[in-house]
Coordinates of C-alpha atoms and ligand atoms in Angstrom, one line a residue:
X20 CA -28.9 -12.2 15.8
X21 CA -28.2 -13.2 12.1
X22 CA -24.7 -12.0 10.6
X23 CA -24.1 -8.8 9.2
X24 CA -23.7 -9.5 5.6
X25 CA -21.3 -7.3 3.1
X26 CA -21.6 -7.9 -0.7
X27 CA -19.8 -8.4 -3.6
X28 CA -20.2 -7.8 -7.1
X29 CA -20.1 -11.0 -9.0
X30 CA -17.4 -12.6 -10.3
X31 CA -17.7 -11.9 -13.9
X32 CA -18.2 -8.1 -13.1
X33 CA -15.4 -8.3 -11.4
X34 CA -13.2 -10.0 -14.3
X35 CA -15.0 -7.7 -17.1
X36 CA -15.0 -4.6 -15.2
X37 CA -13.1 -2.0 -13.2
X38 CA -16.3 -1.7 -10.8
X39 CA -15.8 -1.4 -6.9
X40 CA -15.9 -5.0 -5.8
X41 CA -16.9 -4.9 -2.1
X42 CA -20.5 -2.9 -2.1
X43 CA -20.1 -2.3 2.0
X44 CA -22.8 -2.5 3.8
X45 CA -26.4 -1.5 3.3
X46 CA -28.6 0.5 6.3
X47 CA -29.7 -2.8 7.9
X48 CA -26.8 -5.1 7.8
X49 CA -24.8 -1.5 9.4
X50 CA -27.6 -1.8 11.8
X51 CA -27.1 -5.4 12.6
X52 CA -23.3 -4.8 13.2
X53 CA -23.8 -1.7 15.0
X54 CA -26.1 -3.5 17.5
X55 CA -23.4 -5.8 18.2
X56 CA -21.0 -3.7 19.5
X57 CA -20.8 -4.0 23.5
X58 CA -19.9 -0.6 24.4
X59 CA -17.3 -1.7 26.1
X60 CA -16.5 0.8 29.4
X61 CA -12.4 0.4 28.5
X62 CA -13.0 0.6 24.6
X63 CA -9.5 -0.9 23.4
X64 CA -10.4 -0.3 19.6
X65 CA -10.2 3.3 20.6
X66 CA -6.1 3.2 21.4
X67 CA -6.5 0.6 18.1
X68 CA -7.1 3.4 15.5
X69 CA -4.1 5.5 15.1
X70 CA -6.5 8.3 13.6
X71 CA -7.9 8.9 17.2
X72 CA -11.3 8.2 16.1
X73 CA -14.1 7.5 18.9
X74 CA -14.7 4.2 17.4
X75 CA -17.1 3.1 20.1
X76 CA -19.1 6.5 20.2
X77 CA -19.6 6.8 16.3
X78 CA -20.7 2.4 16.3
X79 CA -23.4 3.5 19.6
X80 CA -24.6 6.7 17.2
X81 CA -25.1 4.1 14.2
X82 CA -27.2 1.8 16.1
X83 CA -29.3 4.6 17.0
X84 CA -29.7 5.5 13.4
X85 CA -27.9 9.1 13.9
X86 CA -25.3 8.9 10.9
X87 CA -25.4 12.5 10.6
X88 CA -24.0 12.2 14.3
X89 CA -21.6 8.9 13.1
X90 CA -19.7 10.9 10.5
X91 CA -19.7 14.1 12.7
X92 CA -17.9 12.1 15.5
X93 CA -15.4 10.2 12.8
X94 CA -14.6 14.0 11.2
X95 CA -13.3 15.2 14.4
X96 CA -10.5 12.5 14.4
X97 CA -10.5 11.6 10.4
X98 CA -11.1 14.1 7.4
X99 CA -10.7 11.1 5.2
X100 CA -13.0 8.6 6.6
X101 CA -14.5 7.0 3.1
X102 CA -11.2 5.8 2.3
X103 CA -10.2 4.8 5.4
X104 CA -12.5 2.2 5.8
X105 CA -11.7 1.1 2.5
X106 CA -8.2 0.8 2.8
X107 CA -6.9 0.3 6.3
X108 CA -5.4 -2.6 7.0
X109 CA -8.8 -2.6 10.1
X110 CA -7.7 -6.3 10.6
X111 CA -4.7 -5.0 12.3
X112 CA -5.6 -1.8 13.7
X113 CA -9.2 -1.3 15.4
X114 CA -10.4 -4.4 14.5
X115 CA -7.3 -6.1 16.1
X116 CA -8.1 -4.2 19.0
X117 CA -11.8 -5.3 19.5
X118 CA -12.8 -6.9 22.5
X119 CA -14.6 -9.2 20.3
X120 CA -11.5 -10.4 18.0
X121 CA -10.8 -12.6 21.2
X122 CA -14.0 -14.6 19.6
X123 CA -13.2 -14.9 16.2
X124 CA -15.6 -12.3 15.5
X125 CA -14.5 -8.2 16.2
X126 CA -17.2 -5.8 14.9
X127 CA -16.7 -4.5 11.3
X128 CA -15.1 -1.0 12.2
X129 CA -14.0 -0.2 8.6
X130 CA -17.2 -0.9 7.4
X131 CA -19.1 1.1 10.0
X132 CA -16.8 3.7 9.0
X133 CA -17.0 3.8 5.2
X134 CA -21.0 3.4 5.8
X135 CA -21.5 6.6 7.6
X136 CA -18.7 8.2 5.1
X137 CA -21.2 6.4 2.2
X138 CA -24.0 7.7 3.8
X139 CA -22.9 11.4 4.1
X140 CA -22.1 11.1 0.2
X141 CA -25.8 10.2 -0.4
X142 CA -28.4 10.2 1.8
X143 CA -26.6 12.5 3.9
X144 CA -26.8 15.3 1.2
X145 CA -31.0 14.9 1.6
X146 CA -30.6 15.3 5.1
X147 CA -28.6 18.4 6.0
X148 CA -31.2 20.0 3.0
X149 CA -34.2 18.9 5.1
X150 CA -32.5 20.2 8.6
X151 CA -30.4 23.2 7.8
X152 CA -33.4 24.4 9.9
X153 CA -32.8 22.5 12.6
X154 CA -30.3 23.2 15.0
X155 CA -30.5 20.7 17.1
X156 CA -29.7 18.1 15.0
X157 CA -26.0 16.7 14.2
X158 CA -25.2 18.0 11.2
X159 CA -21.7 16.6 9.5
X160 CA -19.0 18.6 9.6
X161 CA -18.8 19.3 5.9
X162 CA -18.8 23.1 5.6
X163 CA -19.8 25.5 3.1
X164 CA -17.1 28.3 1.7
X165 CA -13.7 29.2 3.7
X166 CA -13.3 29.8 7.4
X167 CA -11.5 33.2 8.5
X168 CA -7.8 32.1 8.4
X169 CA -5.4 34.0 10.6
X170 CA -2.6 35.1 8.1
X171 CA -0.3 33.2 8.8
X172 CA 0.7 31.0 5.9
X173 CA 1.7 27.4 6.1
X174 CA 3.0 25.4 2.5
X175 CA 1.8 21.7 2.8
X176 CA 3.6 19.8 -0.1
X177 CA 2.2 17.1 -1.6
X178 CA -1.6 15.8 -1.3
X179 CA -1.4 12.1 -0.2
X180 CA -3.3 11.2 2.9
X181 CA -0.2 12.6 4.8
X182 CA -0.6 16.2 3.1
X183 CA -4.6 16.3 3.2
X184 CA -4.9 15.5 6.4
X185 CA -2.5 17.8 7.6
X186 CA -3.9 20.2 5.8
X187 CA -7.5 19.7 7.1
X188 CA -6.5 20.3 10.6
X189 CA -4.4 23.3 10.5
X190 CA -7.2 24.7 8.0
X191 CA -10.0 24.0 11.1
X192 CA -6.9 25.6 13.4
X193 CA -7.9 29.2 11.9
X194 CA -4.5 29.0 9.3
X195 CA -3.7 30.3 5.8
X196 CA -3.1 26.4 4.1
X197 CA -2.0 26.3 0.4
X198 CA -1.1 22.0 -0.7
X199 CA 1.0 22.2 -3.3
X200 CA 0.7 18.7 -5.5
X201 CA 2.7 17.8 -8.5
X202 CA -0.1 16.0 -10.6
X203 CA -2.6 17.4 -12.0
X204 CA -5.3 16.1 -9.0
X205 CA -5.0 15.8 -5.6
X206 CA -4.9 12.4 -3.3
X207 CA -1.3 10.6 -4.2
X208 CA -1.2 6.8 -4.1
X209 CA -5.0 6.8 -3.7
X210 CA -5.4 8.4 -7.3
X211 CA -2.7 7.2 -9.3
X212 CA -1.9 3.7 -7.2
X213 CA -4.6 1.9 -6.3
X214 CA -7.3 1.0 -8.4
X215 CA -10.9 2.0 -9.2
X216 CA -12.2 -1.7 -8.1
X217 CA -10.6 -0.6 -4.3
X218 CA -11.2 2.7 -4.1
X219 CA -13.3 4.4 -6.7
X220 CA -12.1 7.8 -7.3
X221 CA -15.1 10.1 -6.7
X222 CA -14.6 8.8 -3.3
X223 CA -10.8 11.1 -2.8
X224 CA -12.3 13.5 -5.5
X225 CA -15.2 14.1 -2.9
X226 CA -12.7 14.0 0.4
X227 CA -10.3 16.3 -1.3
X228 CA -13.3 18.5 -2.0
X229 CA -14.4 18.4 1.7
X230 CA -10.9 19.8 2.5
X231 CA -10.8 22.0 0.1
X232 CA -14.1 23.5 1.9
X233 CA -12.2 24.0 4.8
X234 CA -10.0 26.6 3.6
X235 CA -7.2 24.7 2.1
X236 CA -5.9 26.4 -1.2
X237 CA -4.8 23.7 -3.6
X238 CA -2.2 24.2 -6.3
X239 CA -2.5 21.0 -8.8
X240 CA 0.6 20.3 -11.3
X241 CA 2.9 22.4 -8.7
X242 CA 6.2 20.8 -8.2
X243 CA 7.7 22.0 -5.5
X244 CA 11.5 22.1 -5.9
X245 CA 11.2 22.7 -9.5
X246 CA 8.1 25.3 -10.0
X247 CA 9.5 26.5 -6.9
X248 CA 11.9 26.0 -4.1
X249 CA 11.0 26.1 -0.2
X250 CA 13.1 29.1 0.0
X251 CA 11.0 30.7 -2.2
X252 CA 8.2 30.2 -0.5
X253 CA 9.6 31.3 2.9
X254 CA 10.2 34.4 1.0
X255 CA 7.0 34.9 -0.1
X256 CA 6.2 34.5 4.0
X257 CA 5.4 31.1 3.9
X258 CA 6.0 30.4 8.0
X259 CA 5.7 26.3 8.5
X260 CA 6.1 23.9 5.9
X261 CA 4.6 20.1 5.9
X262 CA 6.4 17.9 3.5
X263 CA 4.0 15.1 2.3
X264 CA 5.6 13.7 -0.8
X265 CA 5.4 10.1 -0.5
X266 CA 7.9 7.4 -1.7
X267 CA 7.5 7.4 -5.2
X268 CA 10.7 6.2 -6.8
X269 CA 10.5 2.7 -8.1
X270 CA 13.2 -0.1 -6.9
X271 CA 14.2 -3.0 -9.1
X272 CA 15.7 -6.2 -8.6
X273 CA 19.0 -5.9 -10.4
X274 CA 18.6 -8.7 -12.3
X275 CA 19.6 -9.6 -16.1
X276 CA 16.8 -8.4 -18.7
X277 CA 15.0 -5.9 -16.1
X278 CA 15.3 -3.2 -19.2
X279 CA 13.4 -5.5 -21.5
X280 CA 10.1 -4.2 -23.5
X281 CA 7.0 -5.1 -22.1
X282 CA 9.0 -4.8 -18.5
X283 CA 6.9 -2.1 -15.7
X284 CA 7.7 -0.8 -12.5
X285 CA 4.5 -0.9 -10.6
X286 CA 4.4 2.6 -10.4
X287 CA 4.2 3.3 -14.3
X288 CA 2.3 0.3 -15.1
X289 CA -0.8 1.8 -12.0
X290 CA 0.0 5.8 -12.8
X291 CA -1.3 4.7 -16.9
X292 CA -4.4 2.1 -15.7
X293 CA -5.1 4.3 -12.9
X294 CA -4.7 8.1 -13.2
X295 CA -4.3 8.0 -17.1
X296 CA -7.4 5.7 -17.6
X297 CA -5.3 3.2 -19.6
X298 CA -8.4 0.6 -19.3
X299 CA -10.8 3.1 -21.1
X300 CA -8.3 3.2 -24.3
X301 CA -9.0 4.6 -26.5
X302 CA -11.2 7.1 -25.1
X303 CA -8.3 8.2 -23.4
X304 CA -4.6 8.7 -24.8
X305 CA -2.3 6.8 -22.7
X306 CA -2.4 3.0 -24.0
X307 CA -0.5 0.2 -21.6
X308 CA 1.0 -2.8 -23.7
X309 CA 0.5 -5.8 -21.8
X310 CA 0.5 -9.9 -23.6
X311 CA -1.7 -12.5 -22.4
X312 CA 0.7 -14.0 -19.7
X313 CA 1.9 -11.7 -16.8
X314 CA 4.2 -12.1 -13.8
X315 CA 3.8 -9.6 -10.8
X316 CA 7.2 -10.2 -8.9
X317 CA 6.0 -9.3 -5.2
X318 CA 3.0 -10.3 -3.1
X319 CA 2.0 -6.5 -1.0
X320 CA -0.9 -4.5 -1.9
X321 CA 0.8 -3.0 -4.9
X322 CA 1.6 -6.7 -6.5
X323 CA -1.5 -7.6 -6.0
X324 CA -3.4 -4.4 -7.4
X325 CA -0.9 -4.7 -10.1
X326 CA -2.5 -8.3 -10.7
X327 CA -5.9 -7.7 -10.6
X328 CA -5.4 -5.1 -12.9
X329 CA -4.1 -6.7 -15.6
X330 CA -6.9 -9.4 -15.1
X331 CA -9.2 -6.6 -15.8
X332 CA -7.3 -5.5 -18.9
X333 CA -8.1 -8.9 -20.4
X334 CA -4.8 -10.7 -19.1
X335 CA -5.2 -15.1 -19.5
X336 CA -2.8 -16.0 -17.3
X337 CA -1.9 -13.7 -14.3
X338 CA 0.3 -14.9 -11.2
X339 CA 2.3 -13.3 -8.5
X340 CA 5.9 -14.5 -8.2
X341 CA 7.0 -14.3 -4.9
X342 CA 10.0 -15.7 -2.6
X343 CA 8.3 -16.7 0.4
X344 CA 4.8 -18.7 1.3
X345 CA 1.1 -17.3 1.4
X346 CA 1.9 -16.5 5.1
X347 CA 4.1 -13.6 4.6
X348 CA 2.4 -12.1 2.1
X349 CA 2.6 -8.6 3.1
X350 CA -0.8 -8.1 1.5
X351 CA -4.6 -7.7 3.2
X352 CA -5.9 -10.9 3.6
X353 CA -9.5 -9.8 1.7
X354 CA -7.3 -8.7 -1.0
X355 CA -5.3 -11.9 -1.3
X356 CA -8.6 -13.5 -1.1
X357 CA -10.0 -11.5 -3.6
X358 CA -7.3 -12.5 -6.0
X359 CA -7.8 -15.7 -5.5
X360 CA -11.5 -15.8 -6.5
X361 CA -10.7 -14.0 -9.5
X362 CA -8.4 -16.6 -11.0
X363 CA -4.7 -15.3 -9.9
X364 CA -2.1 -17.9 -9.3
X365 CA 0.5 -18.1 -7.1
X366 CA 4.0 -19.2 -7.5
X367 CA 5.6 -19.4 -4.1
X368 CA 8.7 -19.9 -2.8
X369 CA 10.3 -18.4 -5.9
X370 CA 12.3 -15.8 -7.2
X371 CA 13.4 -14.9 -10.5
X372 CA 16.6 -14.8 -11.7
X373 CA 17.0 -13.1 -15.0
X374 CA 14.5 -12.1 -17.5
X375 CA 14.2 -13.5 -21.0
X376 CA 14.1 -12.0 -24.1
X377 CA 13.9 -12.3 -27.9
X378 CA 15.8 -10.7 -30.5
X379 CA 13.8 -8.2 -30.4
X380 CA 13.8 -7.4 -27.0
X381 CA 10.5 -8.5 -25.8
X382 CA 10.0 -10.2 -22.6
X383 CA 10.0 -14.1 -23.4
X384 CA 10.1 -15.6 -19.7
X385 CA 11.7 -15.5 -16.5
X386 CA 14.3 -18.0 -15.1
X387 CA 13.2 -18.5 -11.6
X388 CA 14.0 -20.8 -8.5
X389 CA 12.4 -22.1 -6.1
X390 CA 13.2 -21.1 -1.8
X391 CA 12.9 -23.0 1.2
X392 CA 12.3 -21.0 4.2
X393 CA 15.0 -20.6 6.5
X394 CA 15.8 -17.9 9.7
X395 CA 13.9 -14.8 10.4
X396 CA 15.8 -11.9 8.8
X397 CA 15.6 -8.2 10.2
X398 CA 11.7 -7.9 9.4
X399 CA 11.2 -11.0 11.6
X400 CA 10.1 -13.0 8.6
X401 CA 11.3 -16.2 8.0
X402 CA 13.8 -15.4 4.9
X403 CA 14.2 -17.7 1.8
X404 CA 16.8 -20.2 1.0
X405 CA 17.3 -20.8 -2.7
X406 CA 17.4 -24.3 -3.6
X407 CA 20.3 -25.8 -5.5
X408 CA 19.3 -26.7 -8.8
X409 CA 16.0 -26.4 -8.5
X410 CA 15.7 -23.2 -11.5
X411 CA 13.2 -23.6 -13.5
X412 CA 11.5 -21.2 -16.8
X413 CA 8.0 -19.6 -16.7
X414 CA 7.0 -18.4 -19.9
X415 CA 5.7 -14.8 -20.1
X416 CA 5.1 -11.8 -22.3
X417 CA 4.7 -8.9 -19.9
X418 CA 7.0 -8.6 -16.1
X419 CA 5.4 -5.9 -14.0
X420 CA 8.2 -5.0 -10.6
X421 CA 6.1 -4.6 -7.7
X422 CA 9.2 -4.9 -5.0
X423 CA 8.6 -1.9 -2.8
X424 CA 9.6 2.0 -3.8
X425 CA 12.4 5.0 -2.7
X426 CA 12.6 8.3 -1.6
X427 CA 12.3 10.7 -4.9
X428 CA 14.9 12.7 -4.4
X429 CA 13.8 16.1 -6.6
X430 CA 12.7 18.0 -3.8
X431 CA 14.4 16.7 -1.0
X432 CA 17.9 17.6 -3.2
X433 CA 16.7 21.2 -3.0
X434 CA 16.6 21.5 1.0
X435 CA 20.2 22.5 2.1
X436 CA 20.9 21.3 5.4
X437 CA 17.5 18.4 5.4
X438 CA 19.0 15.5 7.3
X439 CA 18.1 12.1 5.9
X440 CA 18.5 8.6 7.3
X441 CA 20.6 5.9 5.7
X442 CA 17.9 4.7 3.1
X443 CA 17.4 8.5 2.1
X444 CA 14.2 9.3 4.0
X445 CA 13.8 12.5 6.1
X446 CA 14.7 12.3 9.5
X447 CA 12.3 14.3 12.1
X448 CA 12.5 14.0 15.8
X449 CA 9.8 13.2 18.2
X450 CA 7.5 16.0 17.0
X451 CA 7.8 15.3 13.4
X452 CA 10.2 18.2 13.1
X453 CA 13.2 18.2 10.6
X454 CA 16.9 19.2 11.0
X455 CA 15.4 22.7 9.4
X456 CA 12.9 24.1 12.3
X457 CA 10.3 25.2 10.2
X458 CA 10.1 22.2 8.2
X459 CA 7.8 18.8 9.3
X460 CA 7.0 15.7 7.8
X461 CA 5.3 12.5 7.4
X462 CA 3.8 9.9 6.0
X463 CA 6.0 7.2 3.3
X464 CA 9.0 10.5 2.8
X465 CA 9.6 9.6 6.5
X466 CA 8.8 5.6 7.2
X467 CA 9.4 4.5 3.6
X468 CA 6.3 2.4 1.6
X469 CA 4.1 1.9 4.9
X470 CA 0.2 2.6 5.4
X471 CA -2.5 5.3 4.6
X472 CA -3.0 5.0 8.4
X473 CA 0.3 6.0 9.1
X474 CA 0.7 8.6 6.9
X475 CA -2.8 9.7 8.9
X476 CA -1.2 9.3 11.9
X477 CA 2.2 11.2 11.8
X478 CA 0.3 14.3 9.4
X479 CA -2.3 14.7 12.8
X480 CA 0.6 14.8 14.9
X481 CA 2.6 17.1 12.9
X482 CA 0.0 19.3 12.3
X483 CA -0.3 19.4 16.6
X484 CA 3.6 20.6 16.6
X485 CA 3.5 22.9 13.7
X486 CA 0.1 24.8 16.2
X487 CA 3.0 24.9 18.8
X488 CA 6.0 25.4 16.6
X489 CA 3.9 28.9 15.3
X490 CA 2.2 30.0 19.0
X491 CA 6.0 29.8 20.3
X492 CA 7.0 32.3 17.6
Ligands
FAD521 P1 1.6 9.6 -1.3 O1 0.3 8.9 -1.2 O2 2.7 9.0 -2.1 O3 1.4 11.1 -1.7 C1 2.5 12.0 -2.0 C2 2.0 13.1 -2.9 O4 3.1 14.0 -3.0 C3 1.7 12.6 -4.3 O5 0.5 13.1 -4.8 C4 2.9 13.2 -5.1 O6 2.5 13.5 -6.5 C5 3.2 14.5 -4.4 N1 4.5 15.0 -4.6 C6 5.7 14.3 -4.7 N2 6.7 15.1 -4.9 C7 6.2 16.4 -4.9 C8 6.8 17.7 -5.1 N3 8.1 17.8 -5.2 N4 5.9 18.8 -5.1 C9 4.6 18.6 -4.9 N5 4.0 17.4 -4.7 C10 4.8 16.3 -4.7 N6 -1.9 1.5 2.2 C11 -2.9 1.0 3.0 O7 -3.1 1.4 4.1 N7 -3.8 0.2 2.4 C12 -3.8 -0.3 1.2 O8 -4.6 -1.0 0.7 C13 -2.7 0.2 0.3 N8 -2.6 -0.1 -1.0 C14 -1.6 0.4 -1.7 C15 -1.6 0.2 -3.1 C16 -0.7 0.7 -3.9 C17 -0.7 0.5 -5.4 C18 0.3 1.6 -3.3 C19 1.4 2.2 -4.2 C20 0.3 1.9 -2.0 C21 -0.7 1.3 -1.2 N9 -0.7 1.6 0.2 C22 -1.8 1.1 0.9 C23 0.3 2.5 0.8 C24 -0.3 3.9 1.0 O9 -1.0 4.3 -0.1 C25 0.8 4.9 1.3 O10 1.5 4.5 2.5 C26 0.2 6.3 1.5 O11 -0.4 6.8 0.3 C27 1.3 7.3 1.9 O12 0.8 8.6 1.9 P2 1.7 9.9 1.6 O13 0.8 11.0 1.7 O14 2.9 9.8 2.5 O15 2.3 9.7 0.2
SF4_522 FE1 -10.1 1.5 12.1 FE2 -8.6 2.6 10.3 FE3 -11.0 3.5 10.7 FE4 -9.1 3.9 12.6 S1 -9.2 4.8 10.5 S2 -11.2 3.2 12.9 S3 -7.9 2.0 12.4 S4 -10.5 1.5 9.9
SF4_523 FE1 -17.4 -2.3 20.5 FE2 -15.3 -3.8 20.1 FE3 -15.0 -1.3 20.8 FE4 -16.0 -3.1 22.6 S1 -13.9 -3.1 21.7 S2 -16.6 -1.0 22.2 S3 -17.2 -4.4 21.2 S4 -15.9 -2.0 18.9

């Protein structure tokens, strides 16, 4: 059997545009994939999604050419399956997990998953028109209008992947849900941080949507701590509370010339290409000044959105700055790959040391130096050595910071009593629960920058002890 084939849009698209790169795959090559799944009678991808989801159930309804059934299944476990199988790092999870991987070759689970999500989006809406009739047939979960919630109210705050998905399950429990989010649309890092080329937004706008159907109230441009406290809301008979609000504070490297024009956390430079629509200026308000050479000073998925970013924006000269090899690059592989095709350089083994300016204040360079690799350090990556004398200059008009982000404190400093770890994250026990009983949480307030996965998985379970937490009452 041939391979299945996924493709991309071509490289001068990809340059010129903000267009989603990878176009997933089509019915056949889904088919072809699908087929090649062995139905294994142990299943380990199963235990490798952190979701839950019945990987080899949804693959076995594929190759049958049930989709309908495909997303059904995925629904039960993942309410936001079209970004999943975008963004999880699959290579590590299910994908790791497949019996197949042992060959070189595990079955595309990420892409089996955002095919059936694709489908629902499309052909899917033909369908359930052409079998509402029919009640036999699998139609997705994707219902019309509220449920009946049981009034008891539960505040989710903030609507990442950790707050939606919480809220999608205790809105299919039977509970009153109102997600309270502090921008002005729903879907956190997967709005505002990573780009359209990734993750095109009509994808979260239509997730968010299918949660909203479930009976989740959502209150945009809400901030809670500010607009109002969680005391407030337990007064208004709010009775759980899900705290979802992300890691959004920036960190910097301390060095000389960080507050220099034309310098960006990664956060400010992907909130105004991202959520403001910086790269349709100026049909849109919110400019972002950027030269023709730019450094990215970290090598994770934020550097390297940051990067191909800027290459979209029209950017020369683009390259990641980053103190260890290719190796350690916390960063997807396709997305490192991806980089590479479009041009990106790499400077390795370096770290900079001060940022230039001119008199005017405008980024000139960066004095860097170069590492050799020496121990593992606490992450079990082999840390880097600077090299004496080996500093050098890279010329460059525009720095963007892409080193990893904080806790933001504004609503956590509201919470008398909310117990925090060492690094200012929320502590929670071994059912997601806070030092405050009726508070939960999840997602990167709780393990700092991680995984959309992650957030998935802690928001399912805390959802599961909230259902307890409220029938114990
Ligand atoms: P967030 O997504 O940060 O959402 C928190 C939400 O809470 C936000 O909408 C915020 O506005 C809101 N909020 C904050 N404070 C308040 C308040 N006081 N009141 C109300 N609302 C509030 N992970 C992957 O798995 N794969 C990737 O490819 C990947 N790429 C990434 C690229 C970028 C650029 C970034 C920044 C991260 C990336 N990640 C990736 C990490 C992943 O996106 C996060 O781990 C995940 O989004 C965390 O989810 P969350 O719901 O905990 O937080
Ligand atoms: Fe794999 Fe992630 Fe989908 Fe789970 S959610 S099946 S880990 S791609
Ligand atoms: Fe299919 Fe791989 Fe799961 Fe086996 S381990 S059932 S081959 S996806």
């Amino acid at each position: 059997m041939n391979d299945a084939k996924i493709t991309k849009i071509s490289l001068a698209e990809r340059k010129a545009t903000f267009k989603e790169v990878s176009c997933g795959f089509d019915e056949d090559n889904a088919l072809r994939e699908a087929k090649r799944c062995l139905q294994c009678k142990t299943a380990p991808c199963l235990k490798g999604c952190p979701a839950g989801i019945d990987v080899k159930e949804f693959i076995r309804l594929i190759a049958g050419k049930d989709h309908a059934g495909a997303i059904a299944k995925i629904k039960e476990s993942n309410s936001l399956p079209a970004v999943c199988g975008r963004v999880c790092p699959q290579e590590e999870q299910c994908q790791l997990a497949c019996v197949l991987n042992k060959k070189g070759c595990p079955i595309k689970i990420g892409y089996l998953e955002r095919f059936a999500a694709d489908w629902e989006l499309t052909a899917g809406i033909k369908y359930k028109t052409e079998n509402k009739n029919n009640p036999s047939s699998l139609i997705p979960a994707l219902p019309a209008g509220r449920h009946h919630p049981s009034s008891i109210k539960i505040a989710i705050i903030g609507a990442g992947p950790a707050g939606l998905t919480c809220a999608a399950d205790l809105a299919k429990a039977g509970f009153d849900v109102h997600l309270f989010e502090a921008l002005h649309k729903p879907g956190g890092v997967l709005i505002y941080g990573i780009p359209e080329f990734r993750l095109p937004k009509i994808i979260i706008q239509n997730e968010s949507r299918y949660i909203q159907n479930l009976g989740v109230n959502l209150y945009t441009d809400y901030v809670i701590g500010r607009t109002k406290t969680i005391d407030d809301l337990r007064k208004e008979g709010f009775r759980a509370f899900f705290i979802g609000v992300g890691a959004g504070s920036p960190k910097f490297l301390n060095i000389p010339g960080e507050n220099a024009n034309n310098v960006y956390s990664a956060n400010e430079f992907l909130t105004r290409v991202n959520l403001m629509k910086a790269y349709k200026f100026p049909q849109y308000d919110t400019p972002v000044k950027i030269g023709k050479k730019v450094a990215i000073f970290g090598a994770g998925n934020v550097a390297f959105d940051c990067a191909r970013c800027s290459l979209r924006l029209g950017v020369e000269d683009v390259r990641i700055i980053y103190r260890r090899t290719r190796t350690e690059m916390p960063a997807r592989a396709e997305e490192i790959e991806n980089a590479e095709q479009e041009g990106i350089s790499f400077d390795l083994l370096t770290s900079p040391r001060e940022i230039l300016a001119d008199e005017n204040k405008n980024v000139t360079g960066v004095r860097c130096i170069r590492n050799e690799l020496g121990e593992p350090d606490s992450s079990g990556r082999r840390s880097p050595v600077p090299v004496a004398g080996s500093e050098f200059i890279r010329e460059l008009d525009t720095v963007v910071i892409a080193i990893g982000t904080n806790a933001n404190p504004l609503l956590i400093s509201t919470i008398p009593g909310l117990k925090l770890n060492k690094k200012g994250y929320i502590e929670i026990n071994e059912n997601l629960q806070s030092s405050i009983p009726d508070i939960f949480s999840g997602g990167d307030i709780v393990n700092g920058s991680a995984t959309v996965i992650s957030a998935i998985q802690q928001a399912r379970a805390a959802a599961g002890a909230i259902k307890k937490y409220l029938s114990g009452k």
